[in-house]
Short mmCIF file of C-alpha atoms and ligand atoms in Angstrom, two decimals:
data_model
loop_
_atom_site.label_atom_id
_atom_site.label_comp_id
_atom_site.label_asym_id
_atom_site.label_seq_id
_atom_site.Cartn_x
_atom_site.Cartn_y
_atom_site.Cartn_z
CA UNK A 91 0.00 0.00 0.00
CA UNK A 92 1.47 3.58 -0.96
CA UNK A 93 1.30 7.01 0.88
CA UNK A 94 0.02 9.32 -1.21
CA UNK A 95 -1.25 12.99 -1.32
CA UNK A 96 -4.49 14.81 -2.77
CA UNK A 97 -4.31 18.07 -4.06
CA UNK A 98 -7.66 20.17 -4.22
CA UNK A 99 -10.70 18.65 -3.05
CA UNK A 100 -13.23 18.65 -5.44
CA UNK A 101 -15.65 16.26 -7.31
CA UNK A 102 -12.25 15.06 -8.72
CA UNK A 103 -9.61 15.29 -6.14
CA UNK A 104 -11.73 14.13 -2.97
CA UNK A 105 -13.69 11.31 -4.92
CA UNK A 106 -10.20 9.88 -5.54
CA UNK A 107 -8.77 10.53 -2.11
CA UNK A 108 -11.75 8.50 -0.95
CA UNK A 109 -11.52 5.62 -3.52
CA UNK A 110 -7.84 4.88 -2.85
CA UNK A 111 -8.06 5.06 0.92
CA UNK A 112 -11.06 2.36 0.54
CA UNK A 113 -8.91 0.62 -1.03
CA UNK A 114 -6.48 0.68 1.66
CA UNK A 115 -3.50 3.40 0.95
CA UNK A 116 -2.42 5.66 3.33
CA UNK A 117 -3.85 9.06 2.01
CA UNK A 118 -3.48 12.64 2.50
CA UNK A 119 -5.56 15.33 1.22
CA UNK A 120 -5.07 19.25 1.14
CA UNK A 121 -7.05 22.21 -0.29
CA UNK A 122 -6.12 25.80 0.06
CA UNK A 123 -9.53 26.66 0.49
CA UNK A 124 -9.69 26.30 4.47
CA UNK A 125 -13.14 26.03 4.80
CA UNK A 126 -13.61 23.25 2.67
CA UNK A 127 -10.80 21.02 3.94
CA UNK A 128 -12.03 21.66 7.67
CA UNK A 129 -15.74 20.79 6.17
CA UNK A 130 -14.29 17.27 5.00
CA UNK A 131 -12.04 16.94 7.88
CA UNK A 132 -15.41 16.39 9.92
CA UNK A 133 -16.72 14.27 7.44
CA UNK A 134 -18.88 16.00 5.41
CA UNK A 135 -18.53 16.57 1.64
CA UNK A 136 -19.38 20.07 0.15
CA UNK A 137 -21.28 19.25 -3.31
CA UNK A 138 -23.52 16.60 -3.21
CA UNK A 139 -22.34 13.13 -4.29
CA UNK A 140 -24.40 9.97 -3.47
CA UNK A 141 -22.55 7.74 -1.39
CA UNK A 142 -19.31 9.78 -1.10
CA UNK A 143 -20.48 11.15 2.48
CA UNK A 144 -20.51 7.66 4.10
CA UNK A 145 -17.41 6.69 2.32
CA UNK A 146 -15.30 9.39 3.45
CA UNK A 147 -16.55 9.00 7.12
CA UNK A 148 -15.76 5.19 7.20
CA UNK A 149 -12.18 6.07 6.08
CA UNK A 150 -11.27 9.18 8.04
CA UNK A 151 -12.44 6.98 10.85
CA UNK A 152 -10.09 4.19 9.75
CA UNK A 153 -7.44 6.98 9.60
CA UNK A 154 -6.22 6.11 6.15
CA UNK A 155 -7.17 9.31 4.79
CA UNK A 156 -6.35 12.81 6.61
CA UNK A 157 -6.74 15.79 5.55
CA UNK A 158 -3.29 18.09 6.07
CA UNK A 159 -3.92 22.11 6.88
CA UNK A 160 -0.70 22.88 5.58
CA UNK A 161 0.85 21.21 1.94
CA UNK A 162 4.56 20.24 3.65
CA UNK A 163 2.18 17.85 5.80
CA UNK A 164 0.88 15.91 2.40
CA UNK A 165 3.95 15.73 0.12
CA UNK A 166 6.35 15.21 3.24
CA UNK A 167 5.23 11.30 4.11
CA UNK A 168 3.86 10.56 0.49
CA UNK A 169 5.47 8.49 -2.71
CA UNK A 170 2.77 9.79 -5.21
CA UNK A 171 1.19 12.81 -5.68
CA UNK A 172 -1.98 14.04 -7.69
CA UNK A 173 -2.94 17.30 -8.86
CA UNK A 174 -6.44 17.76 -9.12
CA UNK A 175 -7.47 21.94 -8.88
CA UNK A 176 -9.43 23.16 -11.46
CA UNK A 177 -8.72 23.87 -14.76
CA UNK A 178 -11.04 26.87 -15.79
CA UNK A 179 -11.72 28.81 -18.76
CA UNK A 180 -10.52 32.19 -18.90
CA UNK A 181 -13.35 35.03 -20.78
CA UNK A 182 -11.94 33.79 -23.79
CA UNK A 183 -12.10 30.23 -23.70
CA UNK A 184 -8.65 29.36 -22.89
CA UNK A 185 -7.56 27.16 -20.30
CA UNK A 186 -6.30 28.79 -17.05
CA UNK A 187 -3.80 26.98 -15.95
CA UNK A 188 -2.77 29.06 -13.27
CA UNK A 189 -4.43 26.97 -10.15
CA UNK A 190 -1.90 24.07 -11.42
CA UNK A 191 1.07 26.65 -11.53
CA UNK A 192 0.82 27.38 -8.24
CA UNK A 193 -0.13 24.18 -7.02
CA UNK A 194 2.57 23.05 -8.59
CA UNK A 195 4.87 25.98 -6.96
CA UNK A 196 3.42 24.93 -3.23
CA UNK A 197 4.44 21.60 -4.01
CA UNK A 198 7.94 22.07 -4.92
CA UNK A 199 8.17 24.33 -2.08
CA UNK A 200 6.45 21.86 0.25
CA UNK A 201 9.38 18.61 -0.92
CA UNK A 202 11.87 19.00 1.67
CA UNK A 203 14.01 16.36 1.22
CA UNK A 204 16.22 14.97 -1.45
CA UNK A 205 13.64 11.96 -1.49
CA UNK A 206 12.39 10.90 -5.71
CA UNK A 207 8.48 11.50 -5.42
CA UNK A 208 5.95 11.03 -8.69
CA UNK A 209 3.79 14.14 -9.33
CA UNK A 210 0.46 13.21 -11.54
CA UNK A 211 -1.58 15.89 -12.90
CA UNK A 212 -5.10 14.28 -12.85
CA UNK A 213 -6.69 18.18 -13.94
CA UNK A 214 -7.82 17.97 -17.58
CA UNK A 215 -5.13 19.93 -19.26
CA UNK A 216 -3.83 21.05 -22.48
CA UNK A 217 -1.45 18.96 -24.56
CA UNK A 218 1.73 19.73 -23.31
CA UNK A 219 0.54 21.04 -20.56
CA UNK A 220 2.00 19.00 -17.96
CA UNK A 221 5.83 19.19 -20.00
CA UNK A 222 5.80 22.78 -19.95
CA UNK A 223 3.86 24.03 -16.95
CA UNK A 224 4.67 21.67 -14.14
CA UNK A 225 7.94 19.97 -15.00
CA UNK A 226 9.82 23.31 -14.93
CA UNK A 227 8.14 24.07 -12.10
CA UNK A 228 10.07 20.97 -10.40
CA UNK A 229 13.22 21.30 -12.83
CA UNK A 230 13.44 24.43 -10.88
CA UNK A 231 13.27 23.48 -7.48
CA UNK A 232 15.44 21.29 -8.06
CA UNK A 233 13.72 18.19 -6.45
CA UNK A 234 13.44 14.72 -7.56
CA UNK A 235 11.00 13.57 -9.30
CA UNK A 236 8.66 11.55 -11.58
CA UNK A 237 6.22 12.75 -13.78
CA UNK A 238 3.05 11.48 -14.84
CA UNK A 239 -1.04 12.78 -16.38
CA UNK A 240 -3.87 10.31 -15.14
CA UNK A 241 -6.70 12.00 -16.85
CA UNK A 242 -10.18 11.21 -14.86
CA UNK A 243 -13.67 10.24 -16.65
CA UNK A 244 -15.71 9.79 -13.59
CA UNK A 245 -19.42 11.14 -14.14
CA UNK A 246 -21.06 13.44 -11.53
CA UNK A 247 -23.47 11.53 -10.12
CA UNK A 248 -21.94 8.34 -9.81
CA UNK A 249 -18.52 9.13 -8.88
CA UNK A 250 -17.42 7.03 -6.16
CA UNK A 251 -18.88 4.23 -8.32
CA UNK A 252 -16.43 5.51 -11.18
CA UNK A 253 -13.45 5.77 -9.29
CA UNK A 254 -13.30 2.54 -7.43
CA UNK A 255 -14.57 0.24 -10.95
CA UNK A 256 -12.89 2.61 -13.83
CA UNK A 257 -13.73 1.60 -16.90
CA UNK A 258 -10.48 2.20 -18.14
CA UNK A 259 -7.16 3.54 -17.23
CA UNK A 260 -4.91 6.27 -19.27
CA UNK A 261 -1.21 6.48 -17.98
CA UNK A 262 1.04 9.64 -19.36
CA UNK A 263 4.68 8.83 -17.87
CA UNK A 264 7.99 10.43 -18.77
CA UNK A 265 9.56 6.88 -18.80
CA UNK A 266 9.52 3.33 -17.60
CA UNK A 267 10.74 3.71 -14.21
CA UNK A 268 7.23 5.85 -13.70
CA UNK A 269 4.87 3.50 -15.84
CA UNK A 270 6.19 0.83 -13.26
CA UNK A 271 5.17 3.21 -10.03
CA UNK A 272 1.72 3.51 -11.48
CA UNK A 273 1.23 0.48 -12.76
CA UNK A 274 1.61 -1.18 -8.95
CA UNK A 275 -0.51 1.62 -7.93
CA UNK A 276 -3.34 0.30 -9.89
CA UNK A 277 -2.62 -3.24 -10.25
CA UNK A 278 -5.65 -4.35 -8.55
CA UNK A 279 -7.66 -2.57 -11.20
CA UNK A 280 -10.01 -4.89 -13.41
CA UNK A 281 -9.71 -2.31 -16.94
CA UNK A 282 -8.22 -1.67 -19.66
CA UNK A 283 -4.74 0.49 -18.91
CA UNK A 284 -3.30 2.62 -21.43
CA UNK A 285 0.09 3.65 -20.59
CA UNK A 286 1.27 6.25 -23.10
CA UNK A 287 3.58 9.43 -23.45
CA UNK A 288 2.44 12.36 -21.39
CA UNK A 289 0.76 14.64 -23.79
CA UNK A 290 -0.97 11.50 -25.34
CA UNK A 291 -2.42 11.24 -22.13
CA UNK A 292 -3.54 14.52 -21.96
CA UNK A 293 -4.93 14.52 -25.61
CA UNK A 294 -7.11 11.11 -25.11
CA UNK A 295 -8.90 13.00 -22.04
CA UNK A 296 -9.81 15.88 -24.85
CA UNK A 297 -10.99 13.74 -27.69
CA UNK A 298 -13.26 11.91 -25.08
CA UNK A 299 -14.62 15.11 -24.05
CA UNK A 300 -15.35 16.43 -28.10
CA UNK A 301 -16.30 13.29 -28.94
CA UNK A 302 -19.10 13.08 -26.27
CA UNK A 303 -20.47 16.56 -26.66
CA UNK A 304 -19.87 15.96 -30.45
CA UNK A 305 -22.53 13.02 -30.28
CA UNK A 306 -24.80 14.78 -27.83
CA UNK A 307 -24.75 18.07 -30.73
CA UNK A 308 -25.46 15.48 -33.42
CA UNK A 309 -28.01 13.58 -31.56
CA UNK A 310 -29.67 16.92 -30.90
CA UNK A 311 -29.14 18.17 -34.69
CA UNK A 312 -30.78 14.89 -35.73
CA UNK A 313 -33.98 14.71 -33.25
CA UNK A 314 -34.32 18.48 -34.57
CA UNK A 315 -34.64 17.60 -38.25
CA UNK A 316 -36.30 15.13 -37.35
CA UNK A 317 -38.91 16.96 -35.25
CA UNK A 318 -39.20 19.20 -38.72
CA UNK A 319 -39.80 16.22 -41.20
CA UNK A 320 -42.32 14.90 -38.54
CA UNK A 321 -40.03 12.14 -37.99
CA UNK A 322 -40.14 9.75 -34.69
CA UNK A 323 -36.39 9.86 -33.49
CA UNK A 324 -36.83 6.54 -30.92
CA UNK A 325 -37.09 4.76 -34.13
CA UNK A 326 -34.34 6.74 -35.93
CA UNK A 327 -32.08 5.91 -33.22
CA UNK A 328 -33.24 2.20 -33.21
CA UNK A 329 -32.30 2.21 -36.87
CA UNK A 330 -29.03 3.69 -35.83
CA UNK A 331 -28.26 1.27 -33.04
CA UNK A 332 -28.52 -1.27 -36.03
CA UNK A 333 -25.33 -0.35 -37.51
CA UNK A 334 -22.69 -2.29 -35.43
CA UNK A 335 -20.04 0.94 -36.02
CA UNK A 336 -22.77 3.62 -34.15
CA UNK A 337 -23.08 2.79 -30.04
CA UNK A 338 -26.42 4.37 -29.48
CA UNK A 339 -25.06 5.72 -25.64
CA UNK A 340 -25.15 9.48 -25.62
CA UNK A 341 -27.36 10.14 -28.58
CA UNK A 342 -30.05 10.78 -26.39
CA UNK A 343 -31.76 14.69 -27.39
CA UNK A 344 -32.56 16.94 -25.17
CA UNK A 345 -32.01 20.61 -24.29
CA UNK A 346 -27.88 20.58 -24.91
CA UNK A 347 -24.92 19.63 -22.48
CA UNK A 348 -23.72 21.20 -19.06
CA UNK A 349 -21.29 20.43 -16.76
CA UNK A 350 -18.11 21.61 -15.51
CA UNK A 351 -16.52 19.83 -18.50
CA UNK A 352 -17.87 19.10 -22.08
CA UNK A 353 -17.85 23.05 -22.72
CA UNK A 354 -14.86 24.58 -20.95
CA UNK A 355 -12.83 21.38 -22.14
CA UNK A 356 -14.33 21.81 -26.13
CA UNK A 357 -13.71 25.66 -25.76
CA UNK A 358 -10.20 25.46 -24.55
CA UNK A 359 -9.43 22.79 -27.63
CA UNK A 360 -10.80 25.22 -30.13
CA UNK A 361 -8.85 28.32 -28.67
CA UNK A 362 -5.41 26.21 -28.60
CA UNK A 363 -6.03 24.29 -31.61
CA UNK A 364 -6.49 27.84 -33.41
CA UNK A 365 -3.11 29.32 -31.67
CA UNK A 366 -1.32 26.34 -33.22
CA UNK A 367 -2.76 27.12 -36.73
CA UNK A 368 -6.12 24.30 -37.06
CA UNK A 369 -8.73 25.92 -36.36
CA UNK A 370 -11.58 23.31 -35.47
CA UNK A 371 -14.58 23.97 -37.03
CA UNK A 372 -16.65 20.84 -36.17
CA UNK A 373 -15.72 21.81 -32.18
CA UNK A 374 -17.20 25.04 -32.97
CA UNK A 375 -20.30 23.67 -34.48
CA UNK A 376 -20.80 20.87 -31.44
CA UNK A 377 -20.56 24.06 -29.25
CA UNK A 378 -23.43 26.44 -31.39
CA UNK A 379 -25.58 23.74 -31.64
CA UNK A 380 -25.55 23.27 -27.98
CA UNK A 381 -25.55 27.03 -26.78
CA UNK A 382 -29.19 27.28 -28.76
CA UNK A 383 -30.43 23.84 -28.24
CA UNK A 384 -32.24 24.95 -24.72
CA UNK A 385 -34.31 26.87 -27.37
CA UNK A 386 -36.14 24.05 -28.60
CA UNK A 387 -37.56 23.40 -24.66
CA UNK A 388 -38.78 27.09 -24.94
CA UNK A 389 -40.73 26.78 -28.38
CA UNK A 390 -43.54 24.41 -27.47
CA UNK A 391 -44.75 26.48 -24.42
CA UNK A 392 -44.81 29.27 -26.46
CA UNK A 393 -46.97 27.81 -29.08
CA UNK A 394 -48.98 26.09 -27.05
CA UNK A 395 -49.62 29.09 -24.90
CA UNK A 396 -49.10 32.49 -27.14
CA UNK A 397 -47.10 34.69 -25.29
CA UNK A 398 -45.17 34.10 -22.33
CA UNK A 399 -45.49 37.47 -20.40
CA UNK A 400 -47.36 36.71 -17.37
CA UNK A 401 -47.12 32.76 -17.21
CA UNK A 402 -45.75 30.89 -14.60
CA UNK A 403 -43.67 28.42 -15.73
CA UNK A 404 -41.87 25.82 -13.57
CA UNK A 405 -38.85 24.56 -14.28
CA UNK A 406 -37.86 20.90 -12.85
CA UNK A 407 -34.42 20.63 -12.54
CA UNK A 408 -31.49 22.90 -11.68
CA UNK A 409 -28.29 21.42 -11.92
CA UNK A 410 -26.57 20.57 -14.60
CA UNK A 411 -27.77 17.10 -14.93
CA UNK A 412 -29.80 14.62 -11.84
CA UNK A 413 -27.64 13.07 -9.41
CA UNK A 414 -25.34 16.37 -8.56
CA UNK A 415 -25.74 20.03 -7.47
CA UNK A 416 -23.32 21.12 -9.84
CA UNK A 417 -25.02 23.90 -11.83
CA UNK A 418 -21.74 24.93 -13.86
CA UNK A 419 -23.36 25.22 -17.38
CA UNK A 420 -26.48 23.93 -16.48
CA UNK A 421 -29.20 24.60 -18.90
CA UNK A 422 -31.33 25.51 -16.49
CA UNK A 423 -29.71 29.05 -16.67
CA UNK A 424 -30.31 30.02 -20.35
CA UNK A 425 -33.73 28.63 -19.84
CA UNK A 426 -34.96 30.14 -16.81
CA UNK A 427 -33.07 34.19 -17.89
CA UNK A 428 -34.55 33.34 -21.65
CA UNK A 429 -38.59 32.62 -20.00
CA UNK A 430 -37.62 35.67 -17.77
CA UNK A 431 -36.87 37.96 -21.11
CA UNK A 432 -40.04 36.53 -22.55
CA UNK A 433 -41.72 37.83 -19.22
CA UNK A 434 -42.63 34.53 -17.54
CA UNK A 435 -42.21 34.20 -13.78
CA UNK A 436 -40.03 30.94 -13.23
CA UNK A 437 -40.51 28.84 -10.41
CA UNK A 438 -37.72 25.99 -10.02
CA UNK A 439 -37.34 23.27 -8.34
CA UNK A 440 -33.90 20.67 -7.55
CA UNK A 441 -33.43 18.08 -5.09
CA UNK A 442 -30.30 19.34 -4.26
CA UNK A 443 -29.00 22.23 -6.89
CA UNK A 444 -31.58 24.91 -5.44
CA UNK A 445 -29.04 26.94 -3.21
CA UNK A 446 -26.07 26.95 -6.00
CA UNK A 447 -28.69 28.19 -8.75
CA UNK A 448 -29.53 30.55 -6.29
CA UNK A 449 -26.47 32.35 -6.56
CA UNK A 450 -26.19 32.22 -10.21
CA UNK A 451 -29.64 33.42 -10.86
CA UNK A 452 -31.24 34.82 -7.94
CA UNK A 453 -34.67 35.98 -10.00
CA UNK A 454 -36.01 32.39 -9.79
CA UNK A 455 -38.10 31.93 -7.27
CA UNK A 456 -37.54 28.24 -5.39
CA UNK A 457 -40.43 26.01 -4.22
CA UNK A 458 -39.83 23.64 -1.42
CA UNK A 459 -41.15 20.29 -3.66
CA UNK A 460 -42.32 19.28 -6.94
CA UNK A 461 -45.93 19.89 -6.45
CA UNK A 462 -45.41 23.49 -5.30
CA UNK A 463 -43.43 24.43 -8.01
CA UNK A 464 -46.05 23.36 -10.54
CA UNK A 465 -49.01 24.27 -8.60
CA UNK A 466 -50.78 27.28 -11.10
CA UNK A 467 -48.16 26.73 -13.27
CA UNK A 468 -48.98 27.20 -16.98
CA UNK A 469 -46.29 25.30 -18.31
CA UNK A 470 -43.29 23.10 -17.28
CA UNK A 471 -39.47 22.01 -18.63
CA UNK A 472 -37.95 19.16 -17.15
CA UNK A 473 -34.32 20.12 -17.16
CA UNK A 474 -32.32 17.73 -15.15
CA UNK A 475 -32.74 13.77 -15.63
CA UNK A 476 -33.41 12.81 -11.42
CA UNK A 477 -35.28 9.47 -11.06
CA UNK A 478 -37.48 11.32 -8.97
CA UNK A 479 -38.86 13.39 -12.38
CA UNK A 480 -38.98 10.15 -14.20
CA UNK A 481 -41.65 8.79 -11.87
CA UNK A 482 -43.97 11.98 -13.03
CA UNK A 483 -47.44 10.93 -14.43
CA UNK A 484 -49.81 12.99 -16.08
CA UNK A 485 -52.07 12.92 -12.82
CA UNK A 486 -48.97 14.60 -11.30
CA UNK A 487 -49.37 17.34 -13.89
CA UNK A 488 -52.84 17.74 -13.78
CA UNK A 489 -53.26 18.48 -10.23
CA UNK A 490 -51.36 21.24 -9.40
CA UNK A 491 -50.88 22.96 -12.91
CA UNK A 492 -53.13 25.93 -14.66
CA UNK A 493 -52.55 24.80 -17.52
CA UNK A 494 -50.52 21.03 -18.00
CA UNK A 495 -48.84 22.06 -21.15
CA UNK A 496 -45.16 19.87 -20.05
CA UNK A 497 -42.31 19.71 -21.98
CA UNK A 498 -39.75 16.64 -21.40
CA UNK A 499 -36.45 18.31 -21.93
CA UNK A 500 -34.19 14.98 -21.09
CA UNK A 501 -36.65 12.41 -22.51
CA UNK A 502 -37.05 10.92 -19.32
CA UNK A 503 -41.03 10.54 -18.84
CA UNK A 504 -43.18 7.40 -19.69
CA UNK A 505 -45.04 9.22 -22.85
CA UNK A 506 -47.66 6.23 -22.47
CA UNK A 507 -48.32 7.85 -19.07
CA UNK A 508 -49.21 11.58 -20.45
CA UNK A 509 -52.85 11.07 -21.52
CA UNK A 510 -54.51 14.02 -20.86
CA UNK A 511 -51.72 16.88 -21.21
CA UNK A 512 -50.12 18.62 -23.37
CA UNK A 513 -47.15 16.50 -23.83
CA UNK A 514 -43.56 17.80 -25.68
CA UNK A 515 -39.93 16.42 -26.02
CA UNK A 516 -37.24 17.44 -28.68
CA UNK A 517 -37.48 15.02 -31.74
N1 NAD B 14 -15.97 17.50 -12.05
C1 NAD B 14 -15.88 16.49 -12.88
O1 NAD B 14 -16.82 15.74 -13.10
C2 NAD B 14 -14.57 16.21 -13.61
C3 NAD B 14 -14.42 15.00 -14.29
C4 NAD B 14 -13.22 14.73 -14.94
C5 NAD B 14 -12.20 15.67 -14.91
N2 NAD B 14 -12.37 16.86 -14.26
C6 NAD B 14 -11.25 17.80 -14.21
O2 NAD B 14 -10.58 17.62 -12.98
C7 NAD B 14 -10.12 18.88 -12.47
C8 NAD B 14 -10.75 19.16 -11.12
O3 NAD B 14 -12.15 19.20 -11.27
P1 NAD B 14 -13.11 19.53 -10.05
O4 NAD B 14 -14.48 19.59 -10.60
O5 NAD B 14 -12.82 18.61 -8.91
O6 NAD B 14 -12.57 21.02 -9.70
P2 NAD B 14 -13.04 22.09 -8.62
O7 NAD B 14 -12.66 23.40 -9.17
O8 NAD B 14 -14.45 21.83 -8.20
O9 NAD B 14 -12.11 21.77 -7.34
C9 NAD B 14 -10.75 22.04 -7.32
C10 NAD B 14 -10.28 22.18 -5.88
O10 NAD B 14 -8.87 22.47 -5.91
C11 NAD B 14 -8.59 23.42 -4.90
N3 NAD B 14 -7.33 24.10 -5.19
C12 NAD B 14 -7.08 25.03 -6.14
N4 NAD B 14 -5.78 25.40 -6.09
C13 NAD B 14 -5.20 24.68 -5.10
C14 NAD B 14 -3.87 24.61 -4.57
N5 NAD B 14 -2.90 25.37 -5.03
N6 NAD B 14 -3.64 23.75 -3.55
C15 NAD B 14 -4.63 22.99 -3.05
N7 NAD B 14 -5.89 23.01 -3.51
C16 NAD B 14 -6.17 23.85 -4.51
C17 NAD B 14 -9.80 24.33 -4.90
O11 NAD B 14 -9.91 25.05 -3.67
C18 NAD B 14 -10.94 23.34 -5.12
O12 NAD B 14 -11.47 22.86 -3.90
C19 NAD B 14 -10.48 19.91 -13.55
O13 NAD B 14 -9.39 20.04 -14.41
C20 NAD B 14 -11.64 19.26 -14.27
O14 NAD B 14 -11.74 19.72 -15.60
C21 NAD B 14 -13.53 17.14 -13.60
#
């Protein structure tokens, strides 16, 4: 079993802490935002994450993970050490990679000894990222040191899940004698493990990304032409599903992509690519499709209803998808400030985004359950996929709403339970 250090404790970085301490390394964690490490210090996690709250209590409890107030007290006593702060655009789309820098900097600082430690940047970053941000970093501190990129793919939602059973593995190293660290790091893994070159690493975490939010743009493209032609997608995606080279996963429409990741990661690719000379066009597409797909949830209600001055409209779902309260990029924001410039009064409702959304768009006014929120509602979008909105019936609809004009923005309601409303979805 190793020692090893967490650095920055979000979705990412504590979701991994906790998955390698279950599985019985000696780990410590540090975030220079105080407040949060002293909030998981006691055991509680700060975003919601199903399951991750009675994980990390079991293994602080155990004492296999602690969480260090100062950095010295995480790199000092560990072998391996992952980066995993934030990687966020800047206005222009770029990636900022100055929360790396100077985690990077701190850790250096933090080394102490002439002992050989492996950094791993687990942050989605650039190609080349890692080669010319962090290694000079250490190059100039003069410390000893591996270096490796372990890009994550755990989903929001289900991330403990994710992180202990990964579906595969993707290994940047600088050379053998670092493949071998990681490789007895994970050898207990039951996937697929890629070991590569550093900025390969890096790039296969960005081609996942565009490719995902490339099918999720195309399946939205489609289901719109097809809504024009008067075309049943299901079916058209049945057809699809046919050809053994299309895997039907993620071509499900709906009102576009959010998330922390899919757009910052696509934007950043498109601003780099075009600094090196390529200038991505299909990127650019996957991203105009999705900044107007939340449109198509807005259409029906308006003609179904005429104008939308004066109607109450709730909107189900606040985060970015169900299963998180992560409302970076949700789509519930362009919906509920577009129904708000239309002159509609919005009424949302989220199992557990509703104090986040507040922040971002304080105009919304919050009810306390489903039923309130569509209680003399005139119409309703479905935004986020929780099971909870799945369950919905029409008899749902119908007793609280003015008017039960609904409008399945993540395909998630039993149509053959809608008799009697008004009943929408994209394609
Ligand atoms: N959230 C996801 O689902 C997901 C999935 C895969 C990859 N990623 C990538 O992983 C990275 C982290 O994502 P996240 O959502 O956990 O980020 P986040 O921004 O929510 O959390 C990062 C944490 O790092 C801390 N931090 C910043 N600088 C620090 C420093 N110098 N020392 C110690 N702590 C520091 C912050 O205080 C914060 O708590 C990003 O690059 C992201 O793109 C995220």
């Amino acid at each position: 079993m190793a020692n090893l250090a967490l650095v920055g404790l979000g979705p990412v970085g504590l979701t991994t802490a906790v998955a390698f301490a279950a599985q019985g390394h000696r780990v410590t964690a540090v975030d220079i935002d105080a407040e949060r490490s002293a909030q998981v210090a006691r055991g509680e996690v700060p975003f919601y994450e199903k399951g991750l709250e009675a994980a990390l209590r079991k293994v602080l409890k155990q004492r296999r993970l602690v969480v260090a107030r100062r950095m010295e007290d995480a790199v000092r006593p560990s072998s391996v050490m992952f980066l995993c702060v934030g990687t966020p655009p800047r206005p222009d789309g770029s990636m900022d990679d100055g929360p790396l820098r100077d985690a990077a900097k701190m850790l250096a600082a933090a080394w102490g000894d002439g002992r050989p430690r492996t950094v791993v940047v687990k942050s989605t970053v650039l190609p080349g990222t890692t080669e010319s941000v962090v290694q000079p970093i250490l190059e100039s501190a003069e410390v000893p040191f591996h270096l490796a990129v372990n890009p994550e793919f755990l989903r929001e939602g289900r991330a403990l899940e994710d992180a202990l059973r990964p579906d595969r593995i993707v290994l940047g190293v600088d050379g053998s004698a670092t493949a071998r660290i990681l490789r007895n790091l994970f050898h207990s893994a039951k996937c697929p493990i890629l070991v590569t070159t550093l900025r390969t690493a890096e790039s296969v975490k960005h081609a996942t990304n565009a490719f995902l939010a490339a099918k999720v743009s195309l399946a939205n493209e489609l289901a719109n032409l097809c809504d024009g032609f008067g075309v049943e997608y299901d079916t058209v995606l049945q057809g699809l599903a046919l050809d053994p080279r299309i895997n039907p996963k993620f071509l499900v429409p709906g009102v576009g992509f959010g998330g922390s990741c899919f757009s910052k990661d696509v934007h950043a690719l498109i601003a780099a690519g075009t600094k090196k000379g390529y200038r991505p066009q299909l990127l650019e597409a996957v991203l105009e499709v999705n900044d107007r797909q939340f449109l198509r949830a807005i259409a029906p209600l308006e003609e179904e209803l005429g104008s939308l001055a004066g109607r109450r409209i709730a909107l189900l779902g606040l985060a970015f998808k169900g299963g998180t309260d992560d409302v970076r990029e949700s789509r519930a924001v362009p919906i509920a400030r577009e129904l708000m410039n239309r002159g509609a009064t919005v009424v949302g409702y989220d199992p557990a985004a509703m104090n986040g959304f507040a922040k971002v768009v304080p105009e919304v006014h919050l009810a306390k359950s489903i039923e309130e929120a569509l209680k003399g509602a005139d119409g309703c979008i479905l935004q986020a996929d929780w099971p909870i909105f799945s369950r919905l019936t029409a008899k749902d609809f119908l007793a609280g709403m003015a008017q039960p004009v609904v409008v399945d923005g993540r395909r998630i309601l039993d149509r053959k339970k809608m008799n009697g409303i008004r009943f929408h979805r994209i394609g």
